PDB file of C-alpha atoms in Angstrom:
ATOM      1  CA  UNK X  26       0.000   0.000   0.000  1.00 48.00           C
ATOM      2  CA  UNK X  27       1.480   3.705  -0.939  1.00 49.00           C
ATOM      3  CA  UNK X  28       0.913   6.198   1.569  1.00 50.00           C
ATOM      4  CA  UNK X  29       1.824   9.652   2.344  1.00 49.00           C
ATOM      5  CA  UNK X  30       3.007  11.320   5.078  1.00 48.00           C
ATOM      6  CA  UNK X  31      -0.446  13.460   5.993  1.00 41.00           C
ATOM      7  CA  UNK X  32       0.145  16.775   4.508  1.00 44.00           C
ATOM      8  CA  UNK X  33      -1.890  20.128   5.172  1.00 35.00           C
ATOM      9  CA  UNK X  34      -4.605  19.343   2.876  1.00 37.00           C
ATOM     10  CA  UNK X  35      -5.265  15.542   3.018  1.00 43.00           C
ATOM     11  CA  UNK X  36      -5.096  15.787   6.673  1.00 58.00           C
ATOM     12  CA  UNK X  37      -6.600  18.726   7.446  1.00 76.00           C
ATOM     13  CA  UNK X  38     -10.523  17.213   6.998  1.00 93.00           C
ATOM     14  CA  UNK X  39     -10.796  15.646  10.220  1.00 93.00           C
ATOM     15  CA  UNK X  40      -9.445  16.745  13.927  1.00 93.00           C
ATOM     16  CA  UNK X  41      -8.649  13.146  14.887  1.00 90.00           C
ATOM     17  CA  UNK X  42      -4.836  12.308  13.731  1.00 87.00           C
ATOM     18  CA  UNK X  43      -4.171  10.416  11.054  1.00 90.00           C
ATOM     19  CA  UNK X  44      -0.270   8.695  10.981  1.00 83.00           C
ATOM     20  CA  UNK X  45      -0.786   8.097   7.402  1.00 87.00           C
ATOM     21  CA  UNK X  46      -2.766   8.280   4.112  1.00 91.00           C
ATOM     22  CA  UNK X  47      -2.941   5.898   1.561  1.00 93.00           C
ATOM     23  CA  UNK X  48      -3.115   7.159  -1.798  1.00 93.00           C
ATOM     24  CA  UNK X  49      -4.775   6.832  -5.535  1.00 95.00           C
ATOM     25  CA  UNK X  50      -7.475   6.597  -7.219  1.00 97.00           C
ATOM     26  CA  UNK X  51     -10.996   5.131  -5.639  1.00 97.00           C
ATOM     27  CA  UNK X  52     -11.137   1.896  -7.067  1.00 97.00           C
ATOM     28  CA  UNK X  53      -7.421   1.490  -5.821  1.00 97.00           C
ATOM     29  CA  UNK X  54      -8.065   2.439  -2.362  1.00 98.00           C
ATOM     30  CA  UNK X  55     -11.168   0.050  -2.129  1.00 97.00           C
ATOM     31  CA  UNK X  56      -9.035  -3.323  -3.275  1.00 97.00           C
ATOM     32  CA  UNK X  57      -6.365  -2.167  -0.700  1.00 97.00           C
ATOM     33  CA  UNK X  58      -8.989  -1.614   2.197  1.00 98.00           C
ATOM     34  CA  UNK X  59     -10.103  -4.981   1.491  1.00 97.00           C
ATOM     35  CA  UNK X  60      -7.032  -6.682   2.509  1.00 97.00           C
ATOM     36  CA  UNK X  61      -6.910  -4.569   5.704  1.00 97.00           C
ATOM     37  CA  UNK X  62      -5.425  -5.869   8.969  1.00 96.00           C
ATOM     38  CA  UNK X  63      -4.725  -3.074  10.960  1.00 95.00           C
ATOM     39  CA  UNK X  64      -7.213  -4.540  13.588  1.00 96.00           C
ATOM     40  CA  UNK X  65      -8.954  -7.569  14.571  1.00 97.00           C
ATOM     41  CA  UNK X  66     -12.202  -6.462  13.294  1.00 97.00           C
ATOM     42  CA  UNK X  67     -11.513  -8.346   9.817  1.00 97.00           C
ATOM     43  CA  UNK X  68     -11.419 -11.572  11.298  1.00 96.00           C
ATOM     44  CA  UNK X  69     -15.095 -11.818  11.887  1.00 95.00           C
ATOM     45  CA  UNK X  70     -16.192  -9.690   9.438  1.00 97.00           C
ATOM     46  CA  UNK X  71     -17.796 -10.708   5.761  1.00 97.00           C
ATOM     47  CA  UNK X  72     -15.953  -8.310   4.189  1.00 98.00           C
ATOM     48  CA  UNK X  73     -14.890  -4.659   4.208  1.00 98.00           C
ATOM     49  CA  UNK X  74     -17.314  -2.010   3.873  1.00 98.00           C
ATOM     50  CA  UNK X  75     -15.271   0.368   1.746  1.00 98.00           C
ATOM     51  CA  UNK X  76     -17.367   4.053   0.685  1.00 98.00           C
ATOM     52  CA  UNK X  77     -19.934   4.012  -2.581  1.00 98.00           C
ATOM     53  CA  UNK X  78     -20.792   6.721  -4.824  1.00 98.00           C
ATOM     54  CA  UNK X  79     -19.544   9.249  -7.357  1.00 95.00           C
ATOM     55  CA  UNK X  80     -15.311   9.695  -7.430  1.00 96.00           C
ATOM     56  CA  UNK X  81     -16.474  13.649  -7.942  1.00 96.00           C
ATOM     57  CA  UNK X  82     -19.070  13.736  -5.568  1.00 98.00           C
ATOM     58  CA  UNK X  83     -19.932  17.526  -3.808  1.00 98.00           C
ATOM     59  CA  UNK X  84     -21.537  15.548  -1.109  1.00 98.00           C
ATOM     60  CA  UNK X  85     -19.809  13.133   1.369  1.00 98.00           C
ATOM     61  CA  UNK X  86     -22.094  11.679   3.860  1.00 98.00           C
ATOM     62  CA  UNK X  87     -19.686   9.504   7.018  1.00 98.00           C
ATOM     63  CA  UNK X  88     -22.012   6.885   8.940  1.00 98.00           C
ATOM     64  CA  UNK X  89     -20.162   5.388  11.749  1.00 98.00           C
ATOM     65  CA  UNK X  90     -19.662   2.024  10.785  1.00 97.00           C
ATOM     66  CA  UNK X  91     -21.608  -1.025   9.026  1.00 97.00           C
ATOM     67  CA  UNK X  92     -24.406  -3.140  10.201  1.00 96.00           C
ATOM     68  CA  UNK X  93     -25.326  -6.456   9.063  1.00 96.00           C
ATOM     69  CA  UNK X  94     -26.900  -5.576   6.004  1.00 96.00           C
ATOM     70  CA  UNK X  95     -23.954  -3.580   4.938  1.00 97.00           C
ATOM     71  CA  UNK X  96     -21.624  -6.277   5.794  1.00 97.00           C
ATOM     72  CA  UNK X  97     -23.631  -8.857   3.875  1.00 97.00           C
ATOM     73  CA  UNK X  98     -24.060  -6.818   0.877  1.00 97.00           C
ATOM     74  CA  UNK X  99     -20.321  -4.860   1.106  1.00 97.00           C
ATOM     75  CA  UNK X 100     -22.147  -1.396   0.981  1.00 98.00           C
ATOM     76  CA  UNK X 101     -23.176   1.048   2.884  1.00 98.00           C
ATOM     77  CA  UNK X 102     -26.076   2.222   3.845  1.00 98.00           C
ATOM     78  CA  UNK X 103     -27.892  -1.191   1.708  1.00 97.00           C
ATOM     79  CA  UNK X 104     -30.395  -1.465   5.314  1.00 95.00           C
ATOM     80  CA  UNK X 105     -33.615   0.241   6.763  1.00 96.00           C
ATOM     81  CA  UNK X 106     -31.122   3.214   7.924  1.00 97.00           C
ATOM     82  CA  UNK X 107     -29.824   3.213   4.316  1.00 97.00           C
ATOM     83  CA  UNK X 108     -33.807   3.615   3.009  1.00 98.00           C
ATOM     84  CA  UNK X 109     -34.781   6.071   5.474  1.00 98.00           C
ATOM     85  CA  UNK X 110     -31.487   7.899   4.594  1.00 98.00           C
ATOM     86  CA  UNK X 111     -32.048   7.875   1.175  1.00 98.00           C
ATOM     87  CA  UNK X 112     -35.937   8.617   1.302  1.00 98.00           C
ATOM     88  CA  UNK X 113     -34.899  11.641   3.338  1.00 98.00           C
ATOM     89  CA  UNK X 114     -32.448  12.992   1.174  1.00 98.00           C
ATOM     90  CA  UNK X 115     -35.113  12.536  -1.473  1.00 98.00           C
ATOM     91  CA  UNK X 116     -37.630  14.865   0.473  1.00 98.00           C
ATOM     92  CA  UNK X 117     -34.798  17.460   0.523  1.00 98.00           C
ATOM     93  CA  UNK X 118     -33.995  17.574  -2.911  1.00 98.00           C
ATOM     94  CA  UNK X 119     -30.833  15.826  -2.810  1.00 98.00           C
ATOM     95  CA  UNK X 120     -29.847  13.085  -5.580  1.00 98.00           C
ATOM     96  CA  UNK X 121     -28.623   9.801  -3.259  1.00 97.00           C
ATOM     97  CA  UNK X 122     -26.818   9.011  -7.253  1.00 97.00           C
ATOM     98  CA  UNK X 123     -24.850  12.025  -6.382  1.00 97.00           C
ATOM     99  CA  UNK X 124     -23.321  11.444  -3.114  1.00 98.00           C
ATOM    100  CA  UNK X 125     -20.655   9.678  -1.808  1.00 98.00           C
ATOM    101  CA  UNK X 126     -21.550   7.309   1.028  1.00 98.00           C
ATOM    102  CA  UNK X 127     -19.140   5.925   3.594  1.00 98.00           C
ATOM    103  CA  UNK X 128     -18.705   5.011   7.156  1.00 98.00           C
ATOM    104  CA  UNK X 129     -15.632   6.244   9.515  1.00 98.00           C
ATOM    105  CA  UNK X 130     -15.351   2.367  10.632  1.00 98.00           C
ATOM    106  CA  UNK X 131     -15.061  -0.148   7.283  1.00 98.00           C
ATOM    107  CA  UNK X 132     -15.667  -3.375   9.099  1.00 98.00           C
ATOM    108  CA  UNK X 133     -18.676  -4.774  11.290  1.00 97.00           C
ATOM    109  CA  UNK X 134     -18.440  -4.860  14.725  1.00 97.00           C
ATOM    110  CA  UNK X 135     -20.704  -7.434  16.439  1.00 96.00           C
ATOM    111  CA  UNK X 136     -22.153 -10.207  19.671  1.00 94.00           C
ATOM    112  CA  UNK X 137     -23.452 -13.309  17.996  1.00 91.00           C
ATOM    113  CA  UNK X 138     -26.508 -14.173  19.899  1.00 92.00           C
ATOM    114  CA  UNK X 139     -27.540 -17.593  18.073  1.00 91.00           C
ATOM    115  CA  UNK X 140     -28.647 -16.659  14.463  1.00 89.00           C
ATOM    116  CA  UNK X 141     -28.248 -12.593  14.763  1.00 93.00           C
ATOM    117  CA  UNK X 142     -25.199 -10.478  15.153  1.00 93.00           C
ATOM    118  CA  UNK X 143     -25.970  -7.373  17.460  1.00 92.00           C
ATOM    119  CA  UNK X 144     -24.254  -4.142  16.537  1.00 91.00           C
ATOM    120  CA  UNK X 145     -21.433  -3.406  18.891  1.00 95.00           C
ATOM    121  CA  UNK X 146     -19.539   0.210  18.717  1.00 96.00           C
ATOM    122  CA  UNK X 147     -15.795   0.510  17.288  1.00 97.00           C
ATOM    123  CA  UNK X 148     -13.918   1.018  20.706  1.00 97.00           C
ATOM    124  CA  UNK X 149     -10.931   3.750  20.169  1.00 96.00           C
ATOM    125  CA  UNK X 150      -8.576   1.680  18.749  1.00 96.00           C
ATOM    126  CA  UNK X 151     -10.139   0.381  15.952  1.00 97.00           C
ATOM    127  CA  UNK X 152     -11.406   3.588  14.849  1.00 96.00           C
ATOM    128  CA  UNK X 153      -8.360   4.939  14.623  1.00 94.00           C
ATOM    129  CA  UNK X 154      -7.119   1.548  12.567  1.00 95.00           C
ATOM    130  CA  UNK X 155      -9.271   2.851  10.128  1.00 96.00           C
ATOM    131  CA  UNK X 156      -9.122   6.386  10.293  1.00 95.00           C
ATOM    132  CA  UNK X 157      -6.668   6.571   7.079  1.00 95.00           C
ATOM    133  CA  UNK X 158      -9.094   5.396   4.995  1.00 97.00           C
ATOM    134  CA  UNK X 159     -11.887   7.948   6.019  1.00 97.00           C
ATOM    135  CA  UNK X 160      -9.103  10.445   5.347  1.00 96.00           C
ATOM    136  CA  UNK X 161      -7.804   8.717   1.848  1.00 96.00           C
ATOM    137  CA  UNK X 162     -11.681   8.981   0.485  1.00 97.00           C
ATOM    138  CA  UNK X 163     -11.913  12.543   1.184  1.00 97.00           C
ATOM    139  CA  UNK X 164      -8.429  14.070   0.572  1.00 94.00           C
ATOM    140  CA  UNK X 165      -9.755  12.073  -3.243  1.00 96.00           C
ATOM    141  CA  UNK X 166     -12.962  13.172  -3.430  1.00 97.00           C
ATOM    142  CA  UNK X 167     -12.563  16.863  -1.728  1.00 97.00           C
ATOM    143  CA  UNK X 168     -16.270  17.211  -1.662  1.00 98.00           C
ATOM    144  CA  UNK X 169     -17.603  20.656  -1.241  1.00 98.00           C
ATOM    145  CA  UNK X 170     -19.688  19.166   2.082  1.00 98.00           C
ATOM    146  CA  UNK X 171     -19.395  17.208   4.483  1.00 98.00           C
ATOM    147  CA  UNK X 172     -21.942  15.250   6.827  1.00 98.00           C
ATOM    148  CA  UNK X 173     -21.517  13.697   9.773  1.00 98.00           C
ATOM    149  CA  UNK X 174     -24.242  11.278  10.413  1.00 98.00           C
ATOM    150  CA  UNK X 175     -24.322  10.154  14.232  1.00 98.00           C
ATOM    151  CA  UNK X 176     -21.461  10.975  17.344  1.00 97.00           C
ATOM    152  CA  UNK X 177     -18.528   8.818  15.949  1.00 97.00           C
ATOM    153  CA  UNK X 178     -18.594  10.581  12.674  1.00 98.00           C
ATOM    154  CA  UNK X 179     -18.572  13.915  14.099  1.00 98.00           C
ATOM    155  CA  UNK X 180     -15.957  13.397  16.333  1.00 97.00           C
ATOM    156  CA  UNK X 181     -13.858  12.283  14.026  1.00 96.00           C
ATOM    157  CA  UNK X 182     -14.391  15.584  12.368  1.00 96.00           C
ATOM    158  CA  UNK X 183     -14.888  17.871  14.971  1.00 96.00           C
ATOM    159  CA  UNK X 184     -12.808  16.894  17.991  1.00 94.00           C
ATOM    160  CA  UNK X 185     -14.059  14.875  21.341  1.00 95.00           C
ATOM    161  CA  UNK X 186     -15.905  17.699  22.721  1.00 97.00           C
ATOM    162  CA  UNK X 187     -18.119  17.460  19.920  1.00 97.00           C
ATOM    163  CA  UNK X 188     -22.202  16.524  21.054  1.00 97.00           C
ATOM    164  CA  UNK X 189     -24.682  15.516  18.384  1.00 97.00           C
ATOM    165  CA  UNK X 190     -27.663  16.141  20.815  1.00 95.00           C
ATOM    166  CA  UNK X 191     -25.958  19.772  21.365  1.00 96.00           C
ATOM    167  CA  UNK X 192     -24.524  20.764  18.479  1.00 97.00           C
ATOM    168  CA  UNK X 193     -26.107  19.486  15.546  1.00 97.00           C
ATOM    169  CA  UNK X 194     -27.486  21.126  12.359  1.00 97.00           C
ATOM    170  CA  UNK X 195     -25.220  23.615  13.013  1.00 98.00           C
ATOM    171  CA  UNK X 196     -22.271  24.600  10.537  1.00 98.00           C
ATOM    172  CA  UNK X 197     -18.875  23.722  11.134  1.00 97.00           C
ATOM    173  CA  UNK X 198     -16.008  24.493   9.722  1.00 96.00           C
ATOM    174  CA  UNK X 199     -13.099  22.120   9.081  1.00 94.00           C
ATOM    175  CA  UNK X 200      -9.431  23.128   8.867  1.00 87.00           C
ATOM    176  CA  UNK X 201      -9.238  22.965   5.462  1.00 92.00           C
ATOM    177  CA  UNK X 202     -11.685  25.640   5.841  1.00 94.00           C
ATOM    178  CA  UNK X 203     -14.648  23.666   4.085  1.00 96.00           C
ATOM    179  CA  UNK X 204     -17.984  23.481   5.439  1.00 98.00           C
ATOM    180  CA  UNK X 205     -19.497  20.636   7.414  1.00 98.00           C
ATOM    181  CA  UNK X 206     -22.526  19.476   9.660  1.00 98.00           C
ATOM    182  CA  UNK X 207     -23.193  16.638  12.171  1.00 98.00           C
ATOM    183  CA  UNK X 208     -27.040  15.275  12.525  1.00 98.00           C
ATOM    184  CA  UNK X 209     -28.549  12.329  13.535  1.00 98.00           C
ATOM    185  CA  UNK X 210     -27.568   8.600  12.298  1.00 98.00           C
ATOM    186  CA  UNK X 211     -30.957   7.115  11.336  1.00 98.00           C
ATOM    187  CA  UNK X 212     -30.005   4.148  12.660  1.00 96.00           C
ATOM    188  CA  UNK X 213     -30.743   5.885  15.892  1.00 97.00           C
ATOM    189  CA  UNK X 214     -34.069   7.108  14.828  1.00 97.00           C
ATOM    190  CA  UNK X 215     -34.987   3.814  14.129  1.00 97.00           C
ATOM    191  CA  UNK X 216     -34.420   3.403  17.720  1.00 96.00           C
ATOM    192  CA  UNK X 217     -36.228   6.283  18.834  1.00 96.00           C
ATOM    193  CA  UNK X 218     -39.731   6.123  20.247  1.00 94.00           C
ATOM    194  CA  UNK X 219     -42.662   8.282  19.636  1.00 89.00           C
ATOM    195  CA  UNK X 220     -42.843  11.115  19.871  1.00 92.00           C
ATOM    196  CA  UNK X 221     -38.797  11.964  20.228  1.00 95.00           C
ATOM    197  CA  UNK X 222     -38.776   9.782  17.226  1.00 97.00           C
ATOM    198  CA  UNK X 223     -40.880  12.274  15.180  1.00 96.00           C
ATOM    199  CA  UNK X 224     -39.088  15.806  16.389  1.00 96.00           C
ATOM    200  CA  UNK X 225     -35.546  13.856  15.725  1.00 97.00           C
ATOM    201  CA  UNK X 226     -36.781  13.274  12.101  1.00 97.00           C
ATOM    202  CA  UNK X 227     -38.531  17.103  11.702  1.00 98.00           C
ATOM    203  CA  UNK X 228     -34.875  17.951  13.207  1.00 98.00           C
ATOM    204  CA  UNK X 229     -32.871  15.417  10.057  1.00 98.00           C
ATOM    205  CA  UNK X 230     -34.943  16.622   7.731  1.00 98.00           C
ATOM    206  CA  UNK X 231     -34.412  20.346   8.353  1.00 98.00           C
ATOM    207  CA  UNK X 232     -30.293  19.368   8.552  1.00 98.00           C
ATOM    208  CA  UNK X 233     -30.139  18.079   5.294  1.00 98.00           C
ATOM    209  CA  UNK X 234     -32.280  20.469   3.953  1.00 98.00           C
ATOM    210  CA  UNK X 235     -29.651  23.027   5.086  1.00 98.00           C
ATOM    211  CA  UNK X 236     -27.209  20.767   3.175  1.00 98.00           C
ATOM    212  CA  UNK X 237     -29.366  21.120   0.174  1.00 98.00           C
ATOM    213  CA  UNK X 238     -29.239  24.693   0.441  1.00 98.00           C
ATOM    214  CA  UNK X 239     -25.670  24.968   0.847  1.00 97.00           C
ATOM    215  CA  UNK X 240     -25.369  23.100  -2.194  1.00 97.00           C
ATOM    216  CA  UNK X 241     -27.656  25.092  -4.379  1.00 95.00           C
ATOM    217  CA  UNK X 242     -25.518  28.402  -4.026  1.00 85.00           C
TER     218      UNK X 242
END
């Protein structure tokens, strides 16, 4: 694998350090993160989970790492989070065939419990394992935007002190000096109850709606 010491642009996307950045085209990075075994996560995993979507895309959208579905199917956002996602997007005016979809963790973290796999969170370690990937996809792509769907995402943008449930829907601004936004994961409104359910997707509609805004001037 090629990498590259991280430099003021391809490292300047995300506050969380990167030691180093693997380089080249898309299609190059994805065969390289397949082979991956810069933490145990592989072992159990289908397959990795590498980013989908247009190489020139304005819009990244970072999910925090793949379910079941996604593992299964190596891509993200294939499951009901990926359908709500999309179906959102939709409502805002926002072409899903023009985004770039990805997940700050490529591998699926899980409990068996007989015949299911329960989602289990990437601890700090293993995000950072795959932290130079995250990085490699958008020092390629340098999107225009950048979303942070869910807490792991946006801290791995925005720093540690970063809260979702505080701070979202707000814009940030990354070093590089390009804007970006954290919202909800819908995974977690899937989770939600009415009526927080509701008012948390009134509240991810109105953030990508921003994002569709932002894009249109």
């Amino acid at each position: 694998m090629s990498v590259e010491p991280p430099g003021p642009v391809a490292s300047s996307w995300m506050a969380k350090p990167v030691d180093a950045i693997p380089t080249g085209a898309l299609s190059r990075l994805r065969a390289e993160a397949a082979g991956c075994r810069a933490c145990p996560l592989w072992r159990p995993a289908t397959q990795t989970v590498f980013g989908r979507g247009r190489a020139a895309a304005r819009l990244v959208l970072i999910g925090e790492q793949p379910g079941d579905r996604e593992d299964l199917a190596g891509a993200p956002f294939v499951g009901p989070a990926g359908q709500l996602l999309r179906e959102t997007l939709a409502q805002v005016g926002i072409d899903a065939a023009s985004v770039y979809f990805t997940n700050a963790v490529k591998h699926f973290k899980f409990v068996p419990r007989g015949k299911r796999r329960l989602h289990q969170r990437a601890n700090a370690a293993e995000q950072a394992a795959c932290r130079p990937w995250l990085a490699a996809e958008l020092a390629r792509i340098a999107p225009e935007v950048v979303v942070a769907l869910g807490a792991m995402a946006a801290q791995t943008l925005f720093g540690n002190a970063f809260r979702v449930t505080a701070q979202r829907g707000v814009w940030q601004t990354l070093p590089n000096a390009r804007p970006a936004l954290a919202t909800w994961h819908p995974a977690a409104l899937l989770r939600m109850r009415s009526p927080e359910r509701a008012q948390a997707e009134r509240q991810f509609a109105e953030d990508l709606a921003r994002v569709a805004d932002r894009l249109a001037h």
